mmCIF file of C-alpha atoms and ligand atoms in Angstrom:
data_model
loop_
_atom_site.group_PDB
_atom_site.id
_atom_site.type_symbol
_atom_site.label_atom_id
_atom_site.label_comp_id
_atom_site.label_asym_id
_atom_site.label_seq_id
_atom_site.Cartn_x
_atom_site.Cartn_y
_atom_site.Cartn_z
ATOM 1 C CA MET S 1 -32.630 53.581 34.798
ATOM 2 C CA ASN S 2 -32.462 51.784 31.443
ATOM 3 C CA THR S 3 -34.480 48.843 30.211
ATOM 4 C CA LYS S 4 -31.922 46.203 31.162
ATOM 5 C CA ILE S 5 -31.688 47.408 34.743
ATOM 6 C CA ASN S 6 -34.249 46.611 37.391
ATOM 7 C CA THR S 7 -34.059 46.612 41.150
ATOM 8 C CA ASN S 8 -32.804 43.020 41.129
ATOM 9 C CA SER S 9 -29.869 43.928 38.905
ATOM 10 C CA VAL S 10 -26.662 43.912 40.904
ATOM 11 C CA ALA S 11 -23.356 45.548 40.039
ATOM 12 C CA VAL S 12 -20.390 44.008 41.864
ATOM 13 C CA VAL S 13 -17.478 46.382 42.465
ATOM 14 C CA THR S 14 -14.282 44.881 43.838
ATOM 15 C CA GLY S 15 -12.139 47.255 45.865
ATOM 16 C CA GLY S 16 -15.300 49.326 46.227
ATOM 17 C CA ALA S 17 -14.526 50.841 49.629
ATOM 18 C CA ARG S 18 -12.537 53.771 48.321
ATOM 19 C CA GLY S 19 -10.766 55.397 45.373
ATOM 20 C CA ILE S 20 -11.741 54.461 41.821
ATOM 21 C CA GLY S 21 -13.959 51.615 43.070
ATOM 22 C CA PHE S 22 -16.062 53.887 45.246
ATOM 23 C CA GLY S 23 -16.199 56.631 42.587
ATOM 24 C CA SER S 24 -17.468 54.033 40.123
ATOM 25 C CA ALA S 25 -19.997 52.681 42.617
ATOM 26 C CA VAL S 26 -21.487 56.169 42.978
ATOM 27 C CA ALA S 27 -21.809 56.439 39.177
ATOM 28 C CA LEU S 28 -23.346 52.944 38.881
ATOM 29 C CA ALA S 29 -25.836 53.696 41.668
ATOM 30 C CA ALA S 30 -26.928 56.789 39.719
ATOM 31 C CA LYS S 31 -27.717 54.429 36.793
ATOM 32 C CA GLY S 32 -30.070 52.453 39.032
ATOM 33 C CA PHE S 33 -27.931 49.445 39.883
ATOM 34 C CA HIS S 34 -28.012 47.774 43.264
ATOM 35 C CA LEU S 35 -24.395 47.838 44.468
ATOM 36 C CA ALA S 36 -22.430 44.974 46.007
ATOM 37 C CA LEU S 37 -19.155 46.407 47.276
ATOM 38 C CA VAL S 38 -16.388 43.887 47.905
ATOM 39 C CA ASP S 39 -13.288 44.835 49.861
ATOM 40 C CA LEU S 40 -10.760 43.630 52.416
ATOM 41 C CA ARG S 41 -11.478 45.731 55.479
ATOM 42 C CA GLU S 42 -14.908 45.291 57.039
ATOM 43 C CA GLU S 43 -15.166 48.722 58.596
ATOM 44 C CA ALA S 44 -14.125 50.521 55.406
ATOM 45 C CA VAL S 45 -16.477 48.606 53.115
ATOM 46 C CA ASN S 46 -19.410 48.946 55.540
ATOM 47 C CA GLU S 47 -18.844 52.692 55.734
ATOM 48 C CA ALA S 48 -18.730 52.964 51.946
ATOM 49 C CA ALA S 49 -22.016 51.048 51.568
ATOM 50 C CA GLU S 50 -23.576 53.250 54.255
ATOM 51 C CA LYS S 51 -22.478 56.388 52.363
ATOM 52 C CA LEU S 52 -24.189 55.093 49.225
ATOM 53 C CA ARG S 53 -27.373 54.183 51.098
ATOM 54 C CA ALA S 54 -27.434 57.692 52.578
ATOM 55 C CA THR S 55 -27.868 58.985 49.004
ATOM 56 C CA GLY S 56 -30.874 56.700 48.459
ATOM 57 C CA ALA S 57 -28.936 53.976 46.619
ATOM 58 C CA GLN S 58 -29.211 50.255 47.361
ATOM 59 C CA ALA S 59 -25.839 49.002 48.512
ATOM 60 C CA GLU S 60 -24.421 46.077 50.434
ATOM 61 C CA ALA S 61 -20.935 45.355 51.718
ATOM 62 C CA PHE S 62 -19.041 42.071 51.425
ATOM 63 C CA VAL S 63 -15.643 41.275 52.909
ATOM 64 C CA ALA S 64 -13.436 39.154 50.670
ATOM 65 C CA ASP S 65 -9.884 38.925 49.418
ATOM 66 C CA VAL S 66 -10.220 39.110 45.630
ATOM 67 C CA SER S 67 -7.237 36.836 45.102
ATOM 68 C CA ASP S 68 -9.133 33.953 46.735
ATOM 69 C CA PHE S 69 -11.143 31.839 44.261
ATOM 70 C CA ALA S 70 -13.463 30.280 46.855
ATOM 71 C CA GLN S 71 -14.354 33.608 48.463
ATOM 72 C CA ALA S 72 -15.526 34.974 45.099
ATOM 73 C CA GLN S 73 -17.757 31.922 44.639
ATOM 74 C CA ASP S 74 -19.221 32.319 48.139
ATOM 75 C CA VAL S 75 -20.039 36.019 47.764
ATOM 76 C CA ALA S 76 -21.586 35.546 44.305
ATOM 77 C CA LYS S 77 -23.765 32.709 45.632
ATOM 78 C CA GLU S 78 -24.898 34.861 48.519
ATOM 79 C CA ILE S 79 -25.934 37.688 46.165
ATOM 80 C CA VAL S 80 -27.698 35.512 43.602
ATOM 81 C CA GLY S 81 -29.346 33.414 46.321
ATOM 82 C CA GLN S 82 -31.452 36.451 47.183
ATOM 83 C CA ASP S 83 -33.297 36.070 43.865
ATOM 84 C CA ARG S 84 -31.224 38.665 42.064
ATOM 85 C CA SER S 85 -28.969 38.632 39.049
ATOM 86 C CA ILE S 86 -25.458 39.968 38.813
ATOM 87 C CA ASN S 87 -25.358 41.973 35.586
ATOM 88 C CA VAL S 88 -22.232 44.073 36.052
ATOM 89 C CA LEU S 89 -18.786 43.184 37.338
ATOM 90 C CA LEU S 90 -16.180 45.887 37.871
ATOM 91 C CA ASN S 91 -12.816 44.235 38.475
ATOM 92 C CA ASN S 92 -11.142 47.141 40.223
ATOM 93 C CA ALA S 93 -9.296 45.976 43.356
ATOM 94 C CA GLY S 94 -5.564 46.194 42.899
ATOM 95 C CA ILE S 95 -2.256 46.963 44.530
ATOM 96 C CA GLY S 96 0.928 48.683 43.408
ATOM 97 C CA SER S 97 4.339 47.052 43.110
ATOM 98 C CA SER S 98 7.537 49.051 42.686
ATOM 99 C CA ASN S 99 10.431 46.597 42.544
ATOM 100 C CA GLY S 100 12.387 45.699 39.433
ATOM 101 C CA LEU S 101 13.561 42.306 38.248
ATOM 102 C CA LEU S 102 16.583 42.040 40.537
ATOM 103 C CA GLU S 103 14.822 43.326 43.669
ATOM 104 C CA ILE S 104 11.346 41.844 43.559
ATOM 105 C CA SER S 105 10.765 38.778 45.704
ATOM 106 C CA GLU S 106 8.905 35.775 44.375
ATOM 107 C CA ALA S 107 6.235 36.440 47.010
ATOM 108 C CA GLU S 108 5.695 40.033 45.825
ATOM 109 C CA TRP S 109 5.467 38.908 42.189
ATOM 110 C CA ASP S 110 2.880 36.244 43.087
ATOM 111 C CA ARG S 111 0.860 38.567 45.313
ATOM 112 C CA THR S 112 0.719 41.301 42.658
ATOM 113 C CA ILE S 113 -0.376 38.897 39.937
ATOM 114 C CA ASP S 114 -2.901 37.220 42.257
ATOM 115 C CA ILE S 115 -4.543 40.434 43.440
ATOM 116 C CA ASN S 116 -4.422 42.367 40.156
ATOM 117 C CA LEU S 117 -4.932 39.639 37.557
ATOM 118 C CA LYS S 118 -6.063 36.326 39.014
ATOM 119 C CA SER S 119 -8.805 38.287 40.804
ATOM 120 C CA CYS S 120 -10.328 39.101 37.399
ATOM 121 C CA PHE S 121 -10.479 35.389 36.605
ATOM 122 C CA ASN S 122 -11.886 34.559 40.062
ATOM 123 C CA TRP S 123 -14.685 37.111 39.840
ATOM 124 C CA SER S 124 -15.541 36.587 36.180
ATOM 125 C CA ARG S 125 -15.874 32.871 36.852
ATOM 126 C CA ALA S 126 -18.058 33.557 39.890
ATOM 127 C CA VAL S 127 -20.526 35.968 38.259
ATOM 128 C CA VAL S 128 -20.765 34.901 34.596
ATOM 129 C CA PRO S 129 -23.241 32.047 35.283
ATOM 130 C CA SER S 130 -25.694 34.625 36.659
ATOM 131 C CA MET S 131 -25.133 36.933 33.662
ATOM 132 C CA LEU S 132 -25.760 34.041 31.273
ATOM 133 C CA ASP S 133 -28.928 33.049 33.157
ATOM 134 C CA SER S 134 -30.342 36.544 32.852
ATOM 135 C CA GLY S 135 -29.067 36.913 29.269
ATOM 136 C CA TRP S 136 -27.200 40.189 29.775
ATOM 137 C CA GLY S 137 -23.933 41.237 31.360
ATOM 138 C CA ARG S 138 -21.086 43.718 31.416
ATOM 139 C CA ILE S 139 -17.582 42.946 32.631
ATOM 140 C CA ILE S 140 -15.278 45.927 33.031
ATOM 141 C CA SER S 141 -11.739 45.596 34.372
ATOM 142 C CA ILE S 142 -9.467 48.379 35.528
ATOM 143 C CA SER S 143 -6.117 47.990 33.819
ATOM 144 C CA SER S 144 -3.695 50.946 33.555
ATOM 145 C CA ILE S 145 -1.698 52.927 30.998
ATOM 146 C CA ALA S 146 1.201 50.921 32.487
ATOM 147 C CA SER S 147 -0.216 47.919 30.559
ATOM 148 C CA TYR S 148 1.271 49.340 27.384
ATOM 149 C CA SER S 149 3.866 51.902 28.597
ATOM 150 C CA GLY S 150 5.447 49.517 31.115
ATOM 151 C CA GLY S 151 4.824 52.200 33.768
ATOM 152 C CA THR S 152 7.580 53.997 35.616
ATOM 153 C CA VAL S 153 10.848 52.104 36.057
ATOM 154 C CA SER S 154 10.560 49.010 38.301
ATOM 155 C CA LYS S 155 6.829 48.509 37.906
ATOM 156 C CA LEU S 156 7.563 45.023 36.586
ATOM 157 C CA ALA S 157 4.868 42.925 38.261
ATOM 158 C CA TYR S 158 2.317 45.746 38.135
ATOM 159 C CA ALA S 159 2.799 46.314 34.393
ATOM 160 C CA ALA S 160 2.669 42.561 33.738
ATOM 161 C CA SER S 161 -0.543 42.173 35.745
ATOM 162 C CA LYS S 162 -2.210 45.084 33.946
ATOM 163 C CA SER S 163 -1.169 43.780 30.498
ATOM 164 C CA GLY S 164 -2.587 40.411 31.470
ATOM 165 C CA ILE S 165 -5.958 42.069 32.029
ATOM 166 C CA LEU S 166 -5.974 43.227 28.393
ATOM 167 C CA GLY S 167 -5.340 39.720 27.058
ATOM 168 C CA MET S 168 -8.024 38.326 29.321
ATOM 169 C CA THR S 169 -10.471 41.041 28.225
ATOM 170 C CA ARG S 170 -10.028 40.184 24.537
ATOM 171 C CA SER S 171 -10.241 36.455 25.091
ATOM 172 C CA LEU S 172 -13.340 36.700 27.306
ATOM 173 C CA ALA S 173 -15.021 39.077 24.852
ATOM 174 C CA LYS S 174 -14.772 36.356 22.199
ATOM 175 C CA GLU S 175 -15.987 33.662 24.561
ATOM 176 C CA LEU S 176 -18.891 35.512 26.160
ATOM 177 C CA GLY S 177 -20.519 37.438 23.299
ATOM 178 C CA PRO S 178 -23.178 38.230 22.324
ATOM 179 C CA SER S 179 -24.951 38.532 25.674
ATOM 180 C CA ILE S 180 -21.974 39.764 27.709
ATOM 181 C CA THR S 181 -19.591 42.556 26.724
ATOM 182 C CA VAL S 182 -16.090 42.625 28.218
ATOM 183 C CA ASN S 183 -13.970 45.762 28.241
ATOM 184 C CA ALA S 184 -11.040 47.287 30.100
ATOM 185 C CA ILE S 185 -10.268 50.833 31.157
ATOM 186 C CA CYS S 186 -6.678 52.097 31.269
ATOM 187 C CA PRO S 187 -6.555 55.033 33.680
ATOM 188 C CA GLY S 188 -3.645 57.430 33.814
ATOM 189 C CA THR S 189 -2.667 59.023 37.110
ATOM 190 C CA ILE S 190 -5.746 59.278 39.318
ATOM 191 C CA SER S 191 -5.797 61.035 42.718
ATOM 192 C CA THR S 192 -6.365 58.232 45.228
ATOM 193 C CA ALA S 193 -4.645 56.741 48.262
ATOM 194 C CA MET S 194 -2.762 54.403 45.910
ATOM 195 C CA ASN S 195 -1.282 57.292 44.006
ATOM 196 C CA PRO S 196 0.275 60.066 46.101
ATOM 197 C CA LYS S 197 1.419 61.978 42.981
ATOM 198 C CA THR S 198 0.184 65.596 42.811
ATOM 199 C CA ASP S 199 2.160 66.870 39.826
ATOM 200 C CA ALA S 200 0.204 67.124 36.568
ATOM 201 C CA GLU S 201 3.286 67.565 34.359
ATOM 202 C CA GLY S 202 2.926 65.654 31.120
ATOM 203 C CA ILE S 203 -0.873 65.482 31.258
ATOM 204 C CA SER S 204 -2.436 67.367 28.342
ATOM 205 C CA LEU S 205 -5.589 68.296 30.234
ATOM 206 C CA GLY S 206 -3.451 69.893 32.974
ATOM 207 C CA ARG S 207 -4.713 67.987 35.997
ATOM 208 C CA LEU S 208 -4.684 64.558 37.579
ATOM 209 C CA GLY S 209 -7.714 62.361 37.049
ATOM 210 C CA THR S 210 -10.339 61.746 39.727
ATOM 211 C CA PRO S 211 -12.298 58.613 40.648
ATOM 212 C CA GLU S 212 -15.347 60.385 39.177
ATOM 213 C CA ASP S 213 -13.593 60.663 35.786
ATOM 214 C CA ILE S 214 -13.244 56.885 35.727
ATOM 215 C CA GLY S 215 -16.705 56.315 37.238
ATOM 216 C CA GLN S 216 -18.364 58.140 34.314
ATOM 217 C CA VAL S 217 -16.736 55.782 31.832
ATOM 218 C CA VAL S 218 -17.544 52.725 33.939
ATOM 219 C CA ALA S 219 -21.202 53.778 34.060
ATOM 220 C CA PHE S 220 -21.255 54.241 30.273
ATOM 221 C CA LEU S 221 -19.726 50.819 29.593
ATOM 222 C CA ALA S 222 -22.076 49.234 32.143
ATOM 223 C CA SER S 223 -25.208 50.650 30.524
ATOM 224 C CA SER S 224 -27.133 49.081 27.666
ATOM 225 C CA ASP S 225 -26.116 51.930 25.314
ATOM 226 C CA PRO S 226 -22.717 50.703 24.078
ATOM 227 C CA ASN S 227 -24.131 47.584 22.440
ATOM 228 C CA PHE S 228 -21.338 47.158 19.923
ATOM 229 C CA ILE S 229 -18.253 47.757 22.086
ATOM 230 C CA THR S 230 -16.494 44.683 23.391
ATOM 231 C CA GLY S 231 -12.929 43.425 23.738
ATOM 232 C CA GLN S 232 -11.644 47.005 23.987
ATOM 233 C CA ALA S 233 -9.252 48.871 26.245
ATOM 234 C CA LEU S 234 -10.272 52.482 26.708
ATOM 235 C CA THR S 235 -7.592 54.892 27.896
ATOM 236 C CA VAL S 236 -8.834 57.563 30.305
ATOM 237 C CA ASP S 237 -5.797 59.674 31.164
ATOM 238 C CA GLY S 238 -6.278 63.274 30.011
ATOM 239 C CA PHE S 239 -3.681 62.271 27.376
ATOM 240 C CA GLN S 240 -0.746 61.557 29.651
ATOM 241 C CA TYR S 241 2.478 61.612 27.659
ATOM 242 C CA ILE S 242 4.854 61.291 30.634
ATOM 243 C CA THR S 243 4.111 58.335 32.956
HETATM 244 P P1 NDP E 301 -6.943 52.354 46.280
HETATM 245 O O1 NDP E 301 -5.761 51.773 46.964
HETATM 246 O O2 NDP E 301 -7.372 53.742 46.604
HETATM 247 O O3 NDP E 301 -8.203 51.380 46.432
HETATM 248 C C1 NDP E 301 -8.077 50.015 46.185
HETATM 249 C C2 NDP E 301 -9.089 49.269 47.023
HETATM 250 O O4 NDP E 301 -8.909 47.873 46.753
HETATM 251 C C3 NDP E 301 -8.849 49.471 48.525
HETATM 252 O O5 NDP E 301 -10.063 49.633 49.207
HETATM 253 C C4 NDP E 301 -8.127 48.191 48.906
HETATM 254 O O6 NDP E 301 -8.304 47.790 50.260
HETATM 255 C C5 NDP E 301 -8.813 47.186 47.987
HETATM 256 N N1 NDP E 301 -8.040 45.957 47.887
HETATM 257 C C6 NDP E 301 -6.691 45.829 47.769
HETATM 258 N N2 NDP E 301 -6.347 44.537 47.762
HETATM 259 C C7 NDP E 301 -7.495 43.824 47.879
HETATM 260 C C8 NDP E 301 -7.785 42.454 47.950
HETATM 261 N N3 NDP E 301 -6.816 41.523 47.922
HETATM 262 N N4 NDP E 301 -9.071 42.059 48.081
HETATM 263 C C9 NDP E 301 -10.062 42.991 48.140
HETATM 264 N N5 NDP E 301 -9.849 44.311 48.076
HETATM 265 C C10 NDP E 301 -8.581 44.731 47.948
HETATM 266 O O7 NDP E 301 -6.601 52.220 44.711
HETATM 267 P P2 NDP E 301 -7.157 53.007 43.428
HETATM 268 O O8 NDP E 301 -8.568 53.361 43.602
HETATM 269 O O9 NDP E 301 -6.162 54.049 43.078
HETATM 270 O O10 NDP E 301 -6.991 51.863 42.335
HETATM 271 C C11 NDP E 301 -8.058 51.038 41.918
HETATM 272 C C12 NDP E 301 -7.616 50.291 40.669
HETATM 273 O O11 NDP E 301 -7.224 51.231 39.663
HETATM 274 C C13 NDP E 301 -6.399 49.385 40.896
HETATM 275 O O12 NDP E 301 -6.566 48.196 40.170
HETATM 276 C C14 NDP E 301 -5.253 50.206 40.319
HETATM 277 O O13 NDP E 301 -4.181 49.403 39.890
HETATM 278 C C15 NDP E 301 -5.946 50.896 39.170
HETATM 279 N N6 NDP E 301 -5.280 52.100 38.706
HETATM 280 C C16 NDP E 301 -5.087 53.162 39.565
HETATM 281 C C17 NDP E 301 -4.449 54.304 39.107
HETATM 282 C C18 NDP E 301 -4.209 55.481 39.967
HETATM 283 O O14 NDP E 301 -3.489 56.396 39.527
HETATM 284 N N7 NDP E 301 -4.778 55.556 41.182
HETATM 285 C C19 NDP E 301 -3.943 54.385 37.707
HETATM 286 C C20 NDP E 301 -4.217 53.226 36.915
HETATM 287 C C21 NDP E 301 -4.865 52.128 37.406
HETATM 288 P P3 NDP E 301 -7.275 48.322 51.408
HETATM 289 O O15 NDP E 301 -7.689 49.725 51.670
HETATM 290 O O16 NDP E 301 -7.499 47.414 52.550
HETATM 291 O O17 NDP E 301 -5.901 48.209 50.819
#
């Protein structure tokens, strides 16, 4: 546990029930944070929190749709109302989208942008007042290498949403310094339910990434050690030259 973290210090992880979110929650719990996992399905998020508690961590589950502004406000109020501060936000929940310009419906475009990008606005807005009150905060958002490569063909809305996260990260870093740092992580192909790919061709380190690979970097950025890193996008992809 570092000096900035005490038992009242909460790390909020959206999409924390599985995949990269859960892997990151495990790494944050090892740093001493109290975890607030936010996800869509009650059973899944409760099970994830229970798994963390079974390791001795403090963890709670909250059901919310990250694309809903009011739900983010409600959950943040509930956490802070218990005399705690939210010091870390991991904007992780996201969905894929695989239709190109001439196939994608307006509804799919809106849904992808709302869940992948607007969610980062919703949750930053909900938790930053608590970070400012306590004088210290870390916002980390999961973008993707698709933010700059454009992703595989027809990832239009996905790539746009993930690029949007980078612009938001830089803008928020300017607005929220010096007490809050704001960074993004751009994972390559990570083995999760979202990504059924098993082939490691084109990845220099010869394997797909794991949620733990991303969790390690999340835990580093969430700690008090990287005091002079903000507004950055850190690629964690084993150097993936074919996307
Ligand atoms: P998963 O699908 O394994 O996990 C995502 C979690 O987010 C699920 O629990 C899902 O719930 C939840 N979720 C989805 N929509 C919402 C919503 N509207 N409100 C609340 N929770 C929601 O994905 P990954 O772990 O693979 O991905 C996590 C993040 O990493 C995403 O932002 C993704 O774009 C990004 N990423 C992933 C890569 C990869 O290769 N896996 C590569 C680069 C970036 P439910 O189970 O109900 O759907």
